[in-house]
mmCIF file of C-alpha atoms in Angstrom:
data_model
loop_
_atom_site.group_PDB
_atom_site.id
_atom_site.type_symbol
_atom_site.label_atom_id
_atom_site.label_comp_id
_atom_site.label_asym_id
_atom_site.label_seq_id
_atom_site.Cartn_x
_atom_site.Cartn_y
_atom_site.Cartn_z
ATOM 1 C CA MET L 136 -28.440 3.056 7.381
ATOM 2 C CA LYS L 137 -28.578 0.528 10.258
ATOM 3 C CA THR L 138 -26.978 -2.696 8.996
ATOM 4 C CA PRO L 139 -24.533 -5.235 11.840
ATOM 5 C CA ASP L 140 -21.519 -4.073 9.637
ATOM 6 C CA THR L 141 -21.833 -0.287 11.254
ATOM 7 C CA VAL L 142 -19.646 1.775 13.298
ATOM 8 C CA ARG L 143 -20.198 4.704 15.913
ATOM 9 C CA ARG L 144 -17.495 6.432 15.667
ATOM 10 C CA LEU L 145 -14.846 7.803 13.386
ATOM 11 C CA ASP L 146 -11.754 6.311 14.569
ATOM 12 C CA GLU L 147 -13.616 2.373 14.676
ATOM 13 C CA LEU L 148 -13.184 3.041 11.052
ATOM 14 C CA PRO L 149 -10.594 0.473 8.832
ATOM 15 C CA ARG L 150 -7.253 3.118 9.648
ATOM 16 C CA ASP L 151 -5.351 0.039 6.817
ATOM 17 C CA ILE L 152 -6.999 0.243 3.157
ATOM 18 C CA ALA L 153 -4.172 -2.248 0.863
ATOM 19 C CA PRO L 154 -5.027 -0.568 -2.989
ATOM 20 C CA ALA L 155 -5.829 -3.270 -5.491
ATOM 21 C CA ARG L 156 -2.115 -3.740 -7.020
ATOM 22 C CA ASP L 157 0.797 -4.086 -4.920
ATOM 23 C CA LEU L 158 2.510 -1.645 -5.517
ATOM 24 C CA TRP L 159 5.606 -2.546 -4.599
ATOM 25 C CA PRO L 160 7.272 -3.874 -7.313
ATOM 26 C CA SER L 161 6.991 0.197 -9.271
ATOM 27 C CA ILE L 162 8.751 1.190 -5.821
ATOM 28 C CA ALA L 163 12.110 -1.285 -6.116
ATOM 29 C CA VAL L 164 12.068 -0.736 -9.631
ATOM 30 C CA ARG L 165 12.670 3.647 -8.294
ATOM 31 C CA ILE L 166 14.754 2.694 -5.586
ATOM 32 C CA GLU L 167 17.477 0.622 -6.700
ATOM 33 C CA ALA L 168 17.732 2.820 -9.481
ATOM 34 C CA GLU L 169 18.785 6.058 -6.429
ATOM 35 C CA ALA L 170 20.830 3.563 -4.587
ATOM 36 C CA ALA L 171 23.644 3.677 -5.810
ATOM 37 C CA PRO L 172 23.932 8.021 -5.954
ATOM 38 C CA ALA L 173 21.215 8.172 -2.801
ATOM 39 C CA ARG L 174 23.142 5.991 -0.483
ATOM 40 C CA PRO L 175 27.195 4.466 1.028
ATOM 41 C CA ARG L 176 28.821 3.425 -2.298
ATOM 42 C CA ARG L 177 27.543 -0.743 -2.656
ATOM 43 C CA ARG L 178 29.225 -2.426 -4.913
ATOM 44 C CA ALA L 179 27.547 -5.436 -7.023
ATOM 45 C CA LEU L 180 31.127 -5.991 -8.701
ATOM 46 C CA PRO L 181 34.630 -6.347 -6.595
ATOM 47 C CA VAL L 182 35.718 -3.355 -4.872
ATOM 48 C CA TRP L 183 39.300 -4.725 -6.380
ATOM 49 C CA LEU L 184 37.832 -3.754 -10.115
ATOM 50 C CA PRO L 185 41.178 -3.092 -12.130
ATOM 51 C CA TRP L 186 41.255 0.146 -13.529
ATOM 52 C CA SER L 187 42.070 -1.928 -16.998
ATOM 53 C CA ILE L 188 39.053 -3.950 -17.351
ATOM 54 C CA THR L 189 37.196 -0.834 -15.321
ATOM 55 C CA ALA L 190 38.335 0.389 -19.324
ATOM 56 C CA GLY L 191 37.095 -2.370 -20.858
ATOM 57 C CA LEU L 192 33.128 -1.689 -18.863
ATOM 58 C CA ALA L 193 33.255 1.061 -21.239
ATOM 59 C CA LEU L 194 34.444 -0.640 -24.437
ATOM 60 C CA PHE L 195 31.382 -3.067 -23.547
ATOM 61 C CA ALA L 196 29.294 0.113 -23.528
ATOM 62 C CA SER L 197 30.950 3.665 -25.867
ATOM 63 C CA GLY L 198 31.154 0.490 -28.933
ATOM 64 C CA ALA L 199 34.236 1.510 -31.012
ATOM 65 C CA TRP L 200 34.888 4.377 -30.592
ATOM 66 C CA TRP L 201 36.226 3.574 -27.180
ATOM 67 C CA MET L 202 37.857 0.016 -29.341
ATOM 68 C CA THR L 203 40.053 2.490 -30.916
ATOM 69 C CA ARG L 204 41.861 3.668 -27.477
ATOM 70 C CA PRO L 205 44.898 1.226 -27.044
ATOM 71 C CA GLY L 206 44.637 -0.943 -23.949
ATOM 72 C CA ASP L 207 41.156 -1.236 -22.805
ATOM 73 C CA HIS L 208 40.292 -4.153 -23.676
ATOM 74 C CA GLY L 209 40.060 -6.001 -20.857
ATOM 75 C CA VAL L 210 36.649 -6.536 -20.737
ATOM 76 C CA ASP L 211 34.980 -7.621 -18.138
ATOM 77 C CA ALA L 212 33.536 -11.563 -18.684
ATOM 78 C CA GLU L 213 31.182 -11.215 -15.525
ATOM 79 C CA TYR L 214 29.674 -8.205 -16.268
ATOM 80 C CA ARG L 215 28.975 -8.798 -19.752
ATOM 81 C CA SER L 216 27.809 -12.279 -18.838
ATOM 82 C CA GLU L 217 25.101 -10.342 -16.417
ATOM 83 C CA ARG L 218 24.191 -7.839 -18.079
ATOM 84 C CA ASN L 219 23.519 -10.285 -21.090
ATOM 85 C CA ARG L 220 21.787 -12.049 -19.064
ATOM 86 C CA LEU L 221 19.123 -10.062 -17.610
ATOM 87 C CA ALA L 222 18.874 -8.016 -20.610
ATOM 88 C CA ALA L 223 17.616 -11.492 -22.281
ATOM 89 C CA GLN L 224 14.966 -12.037 -19.736
ATOM 90 C CA LEU L 225 14.459 -7.503 -19.813
ATOM 91 C CA PRO L 226 11.552 -7.642 -22.463
ATOM 92 C CA ALA L 227 9.670 -10.781 -20.812
ATOM 93 C CA VAL L 228 10.042 -9.341 -17.276
ATOM 94 C CA LEU L 229 8.297 -5.942 -18.311
ATOM 95 C CA ASP L 230 5.621 -7.704 -20.998
ATOM 96 C CA THR L 231 4.706 -9.296 -17.126
ATOM 97 C CA LEU L 232 4.409 -5.840 -15.362
ATOM 98 C CA PRO L 233 1.940 -3.932 -14.488
ATOM 99 C CA ALA L 234 1.496 -1.021 -17.508
ATOM 100 C CA GLU L 235 2.318 1.675 -14.961
ATOM 101 C CA ALA L 236 5.625 -0.213 -13.694
ATOM 102 C CA ARG L 237 6.322 -1.732 -17.259
ATOM 103 C CA ILE L 238 6.851 2.315 -17.612
ATOM 104 C CA GLY L 239 8.752 3.528 -13.940
ATOM 105 C CA ALA L 240 11.451 0.146 -15.229
ATOM 106 C CA SER L 241 11.772 1.154 -18.572
ATOM 107 C CA GLN L 242 11.845 4.707 -17.458
ATOM 108 C CA SER L 243 14.642 3.612 -14.688
ATOM 109 C CA LEU L 244 16.751 1.791 -17.377
ATOM 110 C CA ASP L 245 16.270 4.556 -19.610
ATOM 111 C CA ALA L 246 17.175 7.363 -16.725
ATOM 112 C CA VAL L 247 20.792 5.071 -15.397
ATOM 113 C CA ARG L 248 21.334 4.650 -18.758
ATOM 114 C CA ASP L 249 22.048 7.649 -20.303
ATOM 115 C CA ALA L 250 24.563 8.994 -17.060
ATOM 116 C CA ARG L 251 25.956 6.511 -18.050
ATOM 117 C CA GLU L 252 26.257 7.403 -22.203
ATOM 118 C CA LYS L 253 26.473 10.873 -19.868
ATOM 119 C CA VAL L 254 29.962 9.824 -17.817
ATOM 120 C CA LEU L 255 31.392 8.225 -21.644
ATOM 121 C CA ALA L 256 31.090 11.117 -23.064
ATOM 122 C CA GLU L 257 32.725 13.307 -21.292
ATOM 123 C CA LEU L 258 35.229 11.076 -20.596
ATOM 124 C CA LYS L 259 36.242 10.724 -24.327
ATOM 125 C CA ARG L 260 36.398 14.612 -23.741
ATOM 126 C CA SER L 261 38.794 14.784 -21.215
ATOM 127 C CA GLY L 262 40.511 11.777 -21.728
ATOM 128 C CA ASP L 263 41.404 9.361 -18.703
ATOM 129 C CA ASP L 264 40.579 10.520 -15.339
ATOM 130 C CA PRO L 265 40.231 7.939 -12.644
ATOM 131 C CA VAL L 266 37.377 10.070 -10.652
ATOM 132 C CA LEU L 267 35.259 9.502 -14.681
ATOM 133 C CA ARG L 268 36.127 5.387 -14.112
ATOM 134 C CA GLU L 269 34.814 5.652 -11.204
ATOM 135 C CA TRP L 270 31.628 6.698 -12.320
ATOM 136 C CA LEU L 271 31.116 4.469 -15.467
ATOM 137 C CA ALA L 272 31.582 1.340 -11.993
ATOM 138 C CA ASP L 273 29.150 3.021 -10.298
ATOM 139 C CA THR L 274 27.030 3.585 -13.256
ATOM 140 C CA GLN L 275 27.002 0.780 -14.897
ATOM 141 C CA GLN L 276 26.949 -0.906 -11.379
ATOM 142 C CA GLN L 277 24.251 0.348 -10.819
ATOM 143 C CA GLU L 278 22.201 -0.410 -14.942
ATOM 144 C CA VAL L 279 23.237 -3.792 -13.706
ATOM 145 C CA ARG L 280 21.222 -3.314 -10.143
ATOM 146 C CA VAL L 281 18.089 -1.912 -12.607
ATOM 147 C CA MET L 282 18.073 -4.568 -14.674
ATOM 148 C CA GLN L 283 18.471 -7.127 -11.255
ATOM 149 C CA ALA L 284 14.860 -5.720 -10.142
ATOM 150 C CA ILE L 285 12.731 -5.457 -12.458
ATOM 151 C CA VAL L 286 13.723 -9.469 -13.165
ATOM 152 C CA GLU L 287 13.039 -10.018 -8.888
ATOM 153 C CA ALA L 288 9.794 -7.829 -9.372
ATOM 154 C CA GLY L 289 8.730 -9.537 -12.597
ATOM 155 C CA ALA L 290 9.187 -13.247 -10.152
ATOM 156 C CA ARG L 291 8.012 -11.973 -7.385
ATOM 157 C CA GLY L 292 4.678 -10.350 -9.406
ATOM 158 C CA ARG L 293 4.031 -13.756 -10.952
ATOM 159 C CA VAL L 294 4.350 -15.185 -7.984
ATOM 160 C CA LEU L 295 1.735 -13.379 -6.645
ATOM 161 C CA MET N 97 1.715 5.423 18.433
ATOM 162 C CA LYS N 98 -1.414 4.909 16.983
ATOM 163 C CA ALA N 99 -4.019 2.011 18.132
ATOM 164 C CA SER N 100 -3.371 0.024 15.367
ATOM 165 C CA GLU N 101 0.533 0.389 14.214
ATOM 166 C CA PRO N 102 2.150 -2.027 14.270
ATOM 167 C CA PRO N 103 4.752 -2.110 17.395
ATOM 168 C CA ALA N 104 8.205 -0.039 17.518
ATOM 169 C CA ASP N 105 10.582 -3.172 18.751
ATOM 170 C CA GLU N 106 9.192 -5.205 14.821
ATOM 171 C CA ASP N 107 9.272 -2.566 13.236
ATOM 172 C CA GLY N 108 13.761 -1.701 14.687
ATOM 173 C CA PRO N 109 15.751 -4.423 13.712
ATOM 174 C CA LEU N 110 13.895 -3.728 9.406
ATOM 175 C CA ILE N 111 14.200 0.128 10.061
ATOM 176 C CA ALA N 112 18.316 -0.579 10.831
ATOM 177 C CA ARG N 113 18.989 -3.191 8.109
ATOM 178 C CA ALA N 114 17.344 -0.816 5.455
ATOM 179 C CA ARG N 115 18.987 1.957 6.371
ATOM 180 C CA GLY N 116 22.063 0.281 4.735
ATOM 181 C CA GLY N 117 20.335 -0.284 1.853
ATOM 182 C CA ASP N 118 18.462 -3.963 2.960
ATOM 183 C CA VAL N 119 15.855 -2.924 0.083
ATOM 184 C CA ARG N 120 14.863 -6.716 1.377
ATOM 185 C CA ALA N 121 14.078 -5.178 4.734
ATOM 186 C CA PHE N 122 12.430 -1.936 3.522
ATOM 187 C CA GLU N 123 9.848 -4.021 1.561
ATOM 188 C CA ALA N 124 9.133 -6.083 4.968
ATOM 189 C CA LEU N 125 8.830 -2.152 6.614
ATOM 190 C CA TYR N 126 6.258 -1.605 3.442
ATOM 191 C CA ARG N 127 4.469 -4.238 3.309
ATOM 192 C CA ARG N 128 3.130 -3.997 6.954
ATOM 193 C CA HIS N 129 2.445 -0.135 6.323
ATOM 194 C CA VAL N 130 0.717 0.460 3.058
ATOM 195 C CA GLY N 131 -2.102 -0.159 4.014
ATOM 196 C CA LYS N 132 -2.153 3.198 6.287
ATOM 197 C CA VAL N 133 -0.068 5.250 4.044
ATOM 198 C CA HIS N 134 -2.770 3.732 1.324
ATOM 199 C CA GLY N 135 -5.473 4.629 3.303
ATOM 200 C CA LEU N 136 -4.125 7.753 4.022
ATOM 201 C CA CYS N 137 -3.660 8.168 1.413
ATOM 202 C CA LEU N 138 -6.743 7.313 -0.446
ATOM 203 C CA ARG N 139 -8.423 8.971 1.769
ATOM 204 C CA MET N 140 -7.268 12.753 1.574
ATOM 205 C CA THR N 141 -7.184 12.912 -2.430
ATOM 206 C CA ARG N 142 -10.310 10.905 -2.259
ATOM 207 C CA GLU N 143 -8.737 9.403 -6.055
ATOM 208 C CA HIS N 144 -7.436 5.569 -6.619
ATOM 209 C CA ASP N 145 -4.967 6.345 -9.591
ATOM 210 C CA ARG N 146 -4.565 9.302 -7.550
ATOM 211 C CA ALA N 147 -3.731 7.466 -4.154
ATOM 212 C CA GLU N 148 -1.915 4.729 -5.326
ATOM 213 C CA ASP N 149 1.154 7.448 -7.324
ATOM 214 C CA CYS N 150 1.161 9.160 -3.445
ATOM 215 C CA THR N 151 1.341 6.054 -2.021
ATOM 216 C CA GLN N 152 4.013 4.789 -3.689
ATOM 217 C CA GLN N 153 6.160 8.138 -3.765
ATOM 218 C CA ALA N 154 5.219 8.590 -0.100
ATOM 219 C CA PHE N 155 7.449 4.756 0.084
ATOM 220 C CA ILE N 156 10.234 6.359 -2.095
ATOM 221 C CA ASN N 157 10.615 9.199 -0.305
ATOM 222 C CA ALA N 158 10.379 6.718 3.091
ATOM 223 C CA TRP N 159 13.879 5.139 1.439
ATOM 224 C CA ARG N 160 15.203 8.140 -0.229
ATOM 225 C CA ALA N 161 14.878 10.060 3.766
ATOM 226 C CA ILE N 162 15.324 6.334 5.874
ATOM 227 C CA PRO N 163 19.337 7.050 6.328
ATOM 228 C CA THR N 164 18.072 10.055 8.895
ATOM 229 C CA PHE N 165 15.268 8.377 10.652
ATOM 230 C CA GLU N 166 16.058 8.546 14.032
ATOM 231 C CA GLY N 167 13.489 6.554 16.016
ATOM 232 C CA ARG N 168 12.495 9.920 18.430
ATOM 233 C CA SER N 169 9.014 8.589 16.682
ATOM 234 C CA ALA N 170 7.182 5.972 15.386
ATOM 235 C CA PHE N 171 8.326 4.872 12.067
ATOM 236 C CA GLY N 172 4.668 4.598 11.302
ATOM 237 C CA SER N 173 3.798 8.158 12.290
ATOM 238 C CA TRP N 174 6.927 9.071 10.212
ATOM 239 C CA LEU N 175 6.182 7.209 7.044
ATOM 240 C CA HIS N 176 2.549 9.481 7.855
ATOM 241 C CA ARG N 177 4.177 12.528 7.665
ATOM 242 C CA ILE N 178 5.809 12.002 4.263
ATOM 243 C CA ALA N 179 2.512 11.020 3.426
ATOM 244 C CA VAL N 180 0.769 13.728 3.694
ATOM 245 C CA ASN N 181 3.601 15.939 2.205
ATOM 246 C CA VAL N 182 3.153 13.770 -0.421
ATOM 247 C CA VAL N 183 -0.335 14.773 -1.015
ATOM 248 C CA LEU N 184 -0.432 18.753 -0.890
ATOM 249 C CA ALA N 185 2.923 18.422 -2.834
ATOM 250 C CA GLN N 186 0.314 17.427 -5.239
ATOM 251 C CA ARG N 187 -2.898 18.822 -4.721
ATOM 252 C CA PRO N 188 -2.834 23.403 -4.604
ATOM 253 C CA ARG N 189 -2.726 24.334 -1.735
ATOM 254 C CA ALA N 190 -6.718 26.359 -1.274
ATOM 255 C CA PHE N 191 -7.879 26.175 2.447
ATOM 256 C CA GLU N 192 -8.979 28.764 4.100
ATOM 257 C CA PRO N 193 -8.102 30.361 7.479
ATOM 258 C CA LEU N 194 -10.961 29.881 9.706
ATOM 259 C CA PRO N 195 -11.244 31.176 13.361
ATOM 260 C CA ALA N 196 -10.104 28.992 16.244
ATOM 261 C CA ASP N 197 -13.022 27.431 17.524
ATOM 262 C CA ASP N 198 -13.042 26.228 21.142
ATOM 263 C CA ASP N 199 -15.508 24.296 21.297
ATOM 264 C CA ALA N 200 -13.132 22.216 18.510
ATOM 265 C CA ASP N 201 -11.537 19.490 21.235
ATOM 266 C CA THR N 202 -14.141 17.336 21.307
ATOM 267 C CA GLU N 203 -14.733 13.782 20.655
ATOM 268 C CA VAL N 204 -15.844 13.382 16.736
ATOM 269 C CA THR N 205 -18.723 10.851 17.560
ATOM 270 C CA PHE N 206 -21.580 9.771 16.177
ATOM 271 C CA ASP N 207 -24.566 9.111 18.752
ATOM 272 C CA THR N 208 -26.279 6.124 16.204
ATOM 273 C CA PRO N 209 -24.739 3.331 13.729
ATOM 274 C CA LEU N 210 -24.042 3.472 10.347
ATOM 275 C CA GLU N 211 -22.775 1.970 7.744
ATOM 276 C CA VAL N 212 -19.044 2.449 7.134
ATOM 277 C CA GLY N 213 -19.576 3.548 3.428
ATOM 278 C CA ALA N 214 -21.191 6.296 4.365
ATOM 279 C CA ILE N 215 -19.367 7.551 6.704
ATOM 280 C CA GLU N 216 -16.612 7.440 3.880
ATOM 281 C CA GLU N 217 -18.849 8.834 1.536
ATOM 282 C CA ALA N 218 -19.663 11.999 3.714
ATOM 283 C CA ILE N 219 -15.982 12.373 4.319
ATOM 284 C CA GLY N 220 -14.966 12.637 1.034
ATOM 285 C CA ARG N 221 -17.148 15.171 -0.099
ATOM 286 C CA LEU N 222 -16.195 17.522 2.791
ATOM 287 C CA PRO N 223 -13.926 20.453 1.460
ATOM 288 C CA PRO N 224 -9.632 19.505 1.542
ATOM 289 C CA GLY N 225 -9.075 21.727 4.335
ATOM 290 C CA ALA N 226 -11.704 20.124 7.029
ATOM 291 C CA ARG N 227 -10.713 16.070 5.760
ATOM 292 C CA ASP N 228 -7.462 16.482 6.048
ATOM 293 C CA VAL N 229 -7.913 17.274 10.171
ATOM 294 C CA LEU N 230 -10.779 15.011 10.263
ATOM 295 C CA VAL N 231 -8.656 12.653 8.948
ATOM 296 C CA LEU N 232 -5.742 13.346 10.444
ATOM 297 C CA SER N 233 -7.380 13.877 13.847
ATOM 298 C CA GLY N 234 -10.881 12.064 13.744
ATOM 299 C CA ILE N 235 -9.317 8.501 12.063
ATOM 300 C CA TYR N 236 -5.897 8.161 12.945
ATOM 301 C CA GLY N 237 -5.703 9.171 15.668
ATOM 302 C CA TYR N 238 -3.136 12.297 15.773
ATOM 303 C CA SER N 239 -3.348 15.127 18.263
ATOM 304 C CA HIS N 240 -4.466 18.700 17.250
ATOM 305 C CA ALA N 241 0.017 19.949 17.524
ATOM 306 C CA GLU N 242 0.936 16.410 15.764
ATOM 307 C CA THR N 243 -2.184 17.455 13.150
ATOM 308 C CA ALA N 244 -1.244 20.723 12.207
ATOM 309 C CA ALA N 245 2.508 20.370 12.369
ATOM 310 C CA MET N 246 1.830 18.152 10.013
ATOM 311 C CA LEU N 247 -0.325 20.583 7.697
ATOM 312 C CA GLY N 248 1.427 22.682 8.106
ATOM 313 C CA ILE N 249 -1.449 24.804 9.602
ATOM 314 C CA ALA N 250 -1.942 26.384 12.752
ATOM 315 C CA GLU N 251 -3.509 24.548 15.720
ATOM 316 C CA GLY N 252 -6.167 26.821 15.764
ATOM 317 C CA THR N 253 -6.386 27.005 12.536
ATOM 318 C CA CYS N 254 -7.047 22.960 13.070
ATOM 319 C CA LYS N 255 -9.430 22.878 15.668
ATOM 320 C CA ALA N 256 -11.476 25.629 13.515
ATOM 321 C CA GLN N 257 -11.361 23.006 10.783
ATOM 322 C CA LEU N 258 -11.862 19.914 12.760
ATOM 323 C CA HIS N 259 -14.806 21.459 14.046
ATOM 324 C CA ARG N 260 -16.079 22.700 10.817
ATOM 325 C CA ALA N 261 -15.372 18.782 9.391
ATOM 326 C CA ARG N 262 -17.690 18.248 12.099
ATOM 327 C CA GLY N 263 -20.776 20.078 11.353
ATOM 328 C CA LEU N 264 -20.481 19.243 7.982
ATOM 329 C CA LEU N 265 -20.778 15.165 8.185
ATOM 330 C CA ARG N 266 -23.461 15.838 10.851
ATOM 331 C CA GLU N 267 -25.332 17.805 8.678
ATOM 332 C CA ARG N 268 -24.901 16.355 5.508
ATOM 333 C CA LEU N 269 -25.042 12.148 7.624
ATOM 334 C CA GLY N 270 -28.206 13.904 8.843
ATOM 335 C CA LEU N 271 -27.651 13.691 12.331
ATOM 336 C CA GLU N 272 -29.220 17.074 13.291
ATOM 337 C CA ASP N 273 -32.184 15.933 15.008
ATOM 338 C CA VAL N 274 -30.852 12.301 16.096
ATOM 339 C CA GLY N 275 -30.704 12.782 20.412
#
């Protein structure tokens, strides 16, 4: 029991014990998913986004039903482009993440997409409500942020 | 501030940025503090997977709460309190209260050098209540008052648990006959 690597007191035991794997990617995905509702509004898309474009985002997200509504055809190309770009990378990125992080990432994406669908459903039910449109824009921005966080986490994971 | 905590002034700019929603700054704080938070969780849970889960949840809770962090305590201590809450929340609460012990303020000291692994193993076999107090007070250096506050127990109970832990450790490490 007596070796050169010894301690005499409990407070000489190491306080730092690093986890066996990097926990940050999983944490990053979850806090990004929660960022928008938990903090003052931070917009990934411009604040000046006009209502017509917001309606266009809804069109993109909700499919054929929304396309039948008049005046909602101003789909935001920047948003679509970014979303499509990230969506194309996601399958490969998810494969690079540890199982737990992958599950967490998928759950986060599901959660934000579910939120978006609920807002869309409420918009469909209640008509043209500015508050709901604001929420819709938020959830769509949040979805992009989650996707960005996953892609960034995957990139860092490959480097580490 | 505990002995091995990064100085508060080093955390300060990162905390300010994280409070404003800067995830990169919060990541830097995570990298500075994850070892101690995970060490605490591992010693309290004694399970690697659970310790990692608790560590993750502690940092997520910290991110949620950081807008309310006012710097009255060191950031590391604040993180530790969050981590302790996470560990306790996922554990059935079942420790029995013990009477206060006037002799419990004695520093936990081993008279004979021991392998770190042997001590860690003995700590791991302590009852949860005694182990929590020993980890927070004996290893991480929190006072009885701080430890009691973190664990939600009376200070007298904290002292009694430490006394109990110390006795069990000595017994299990075969130190009772060391002079």
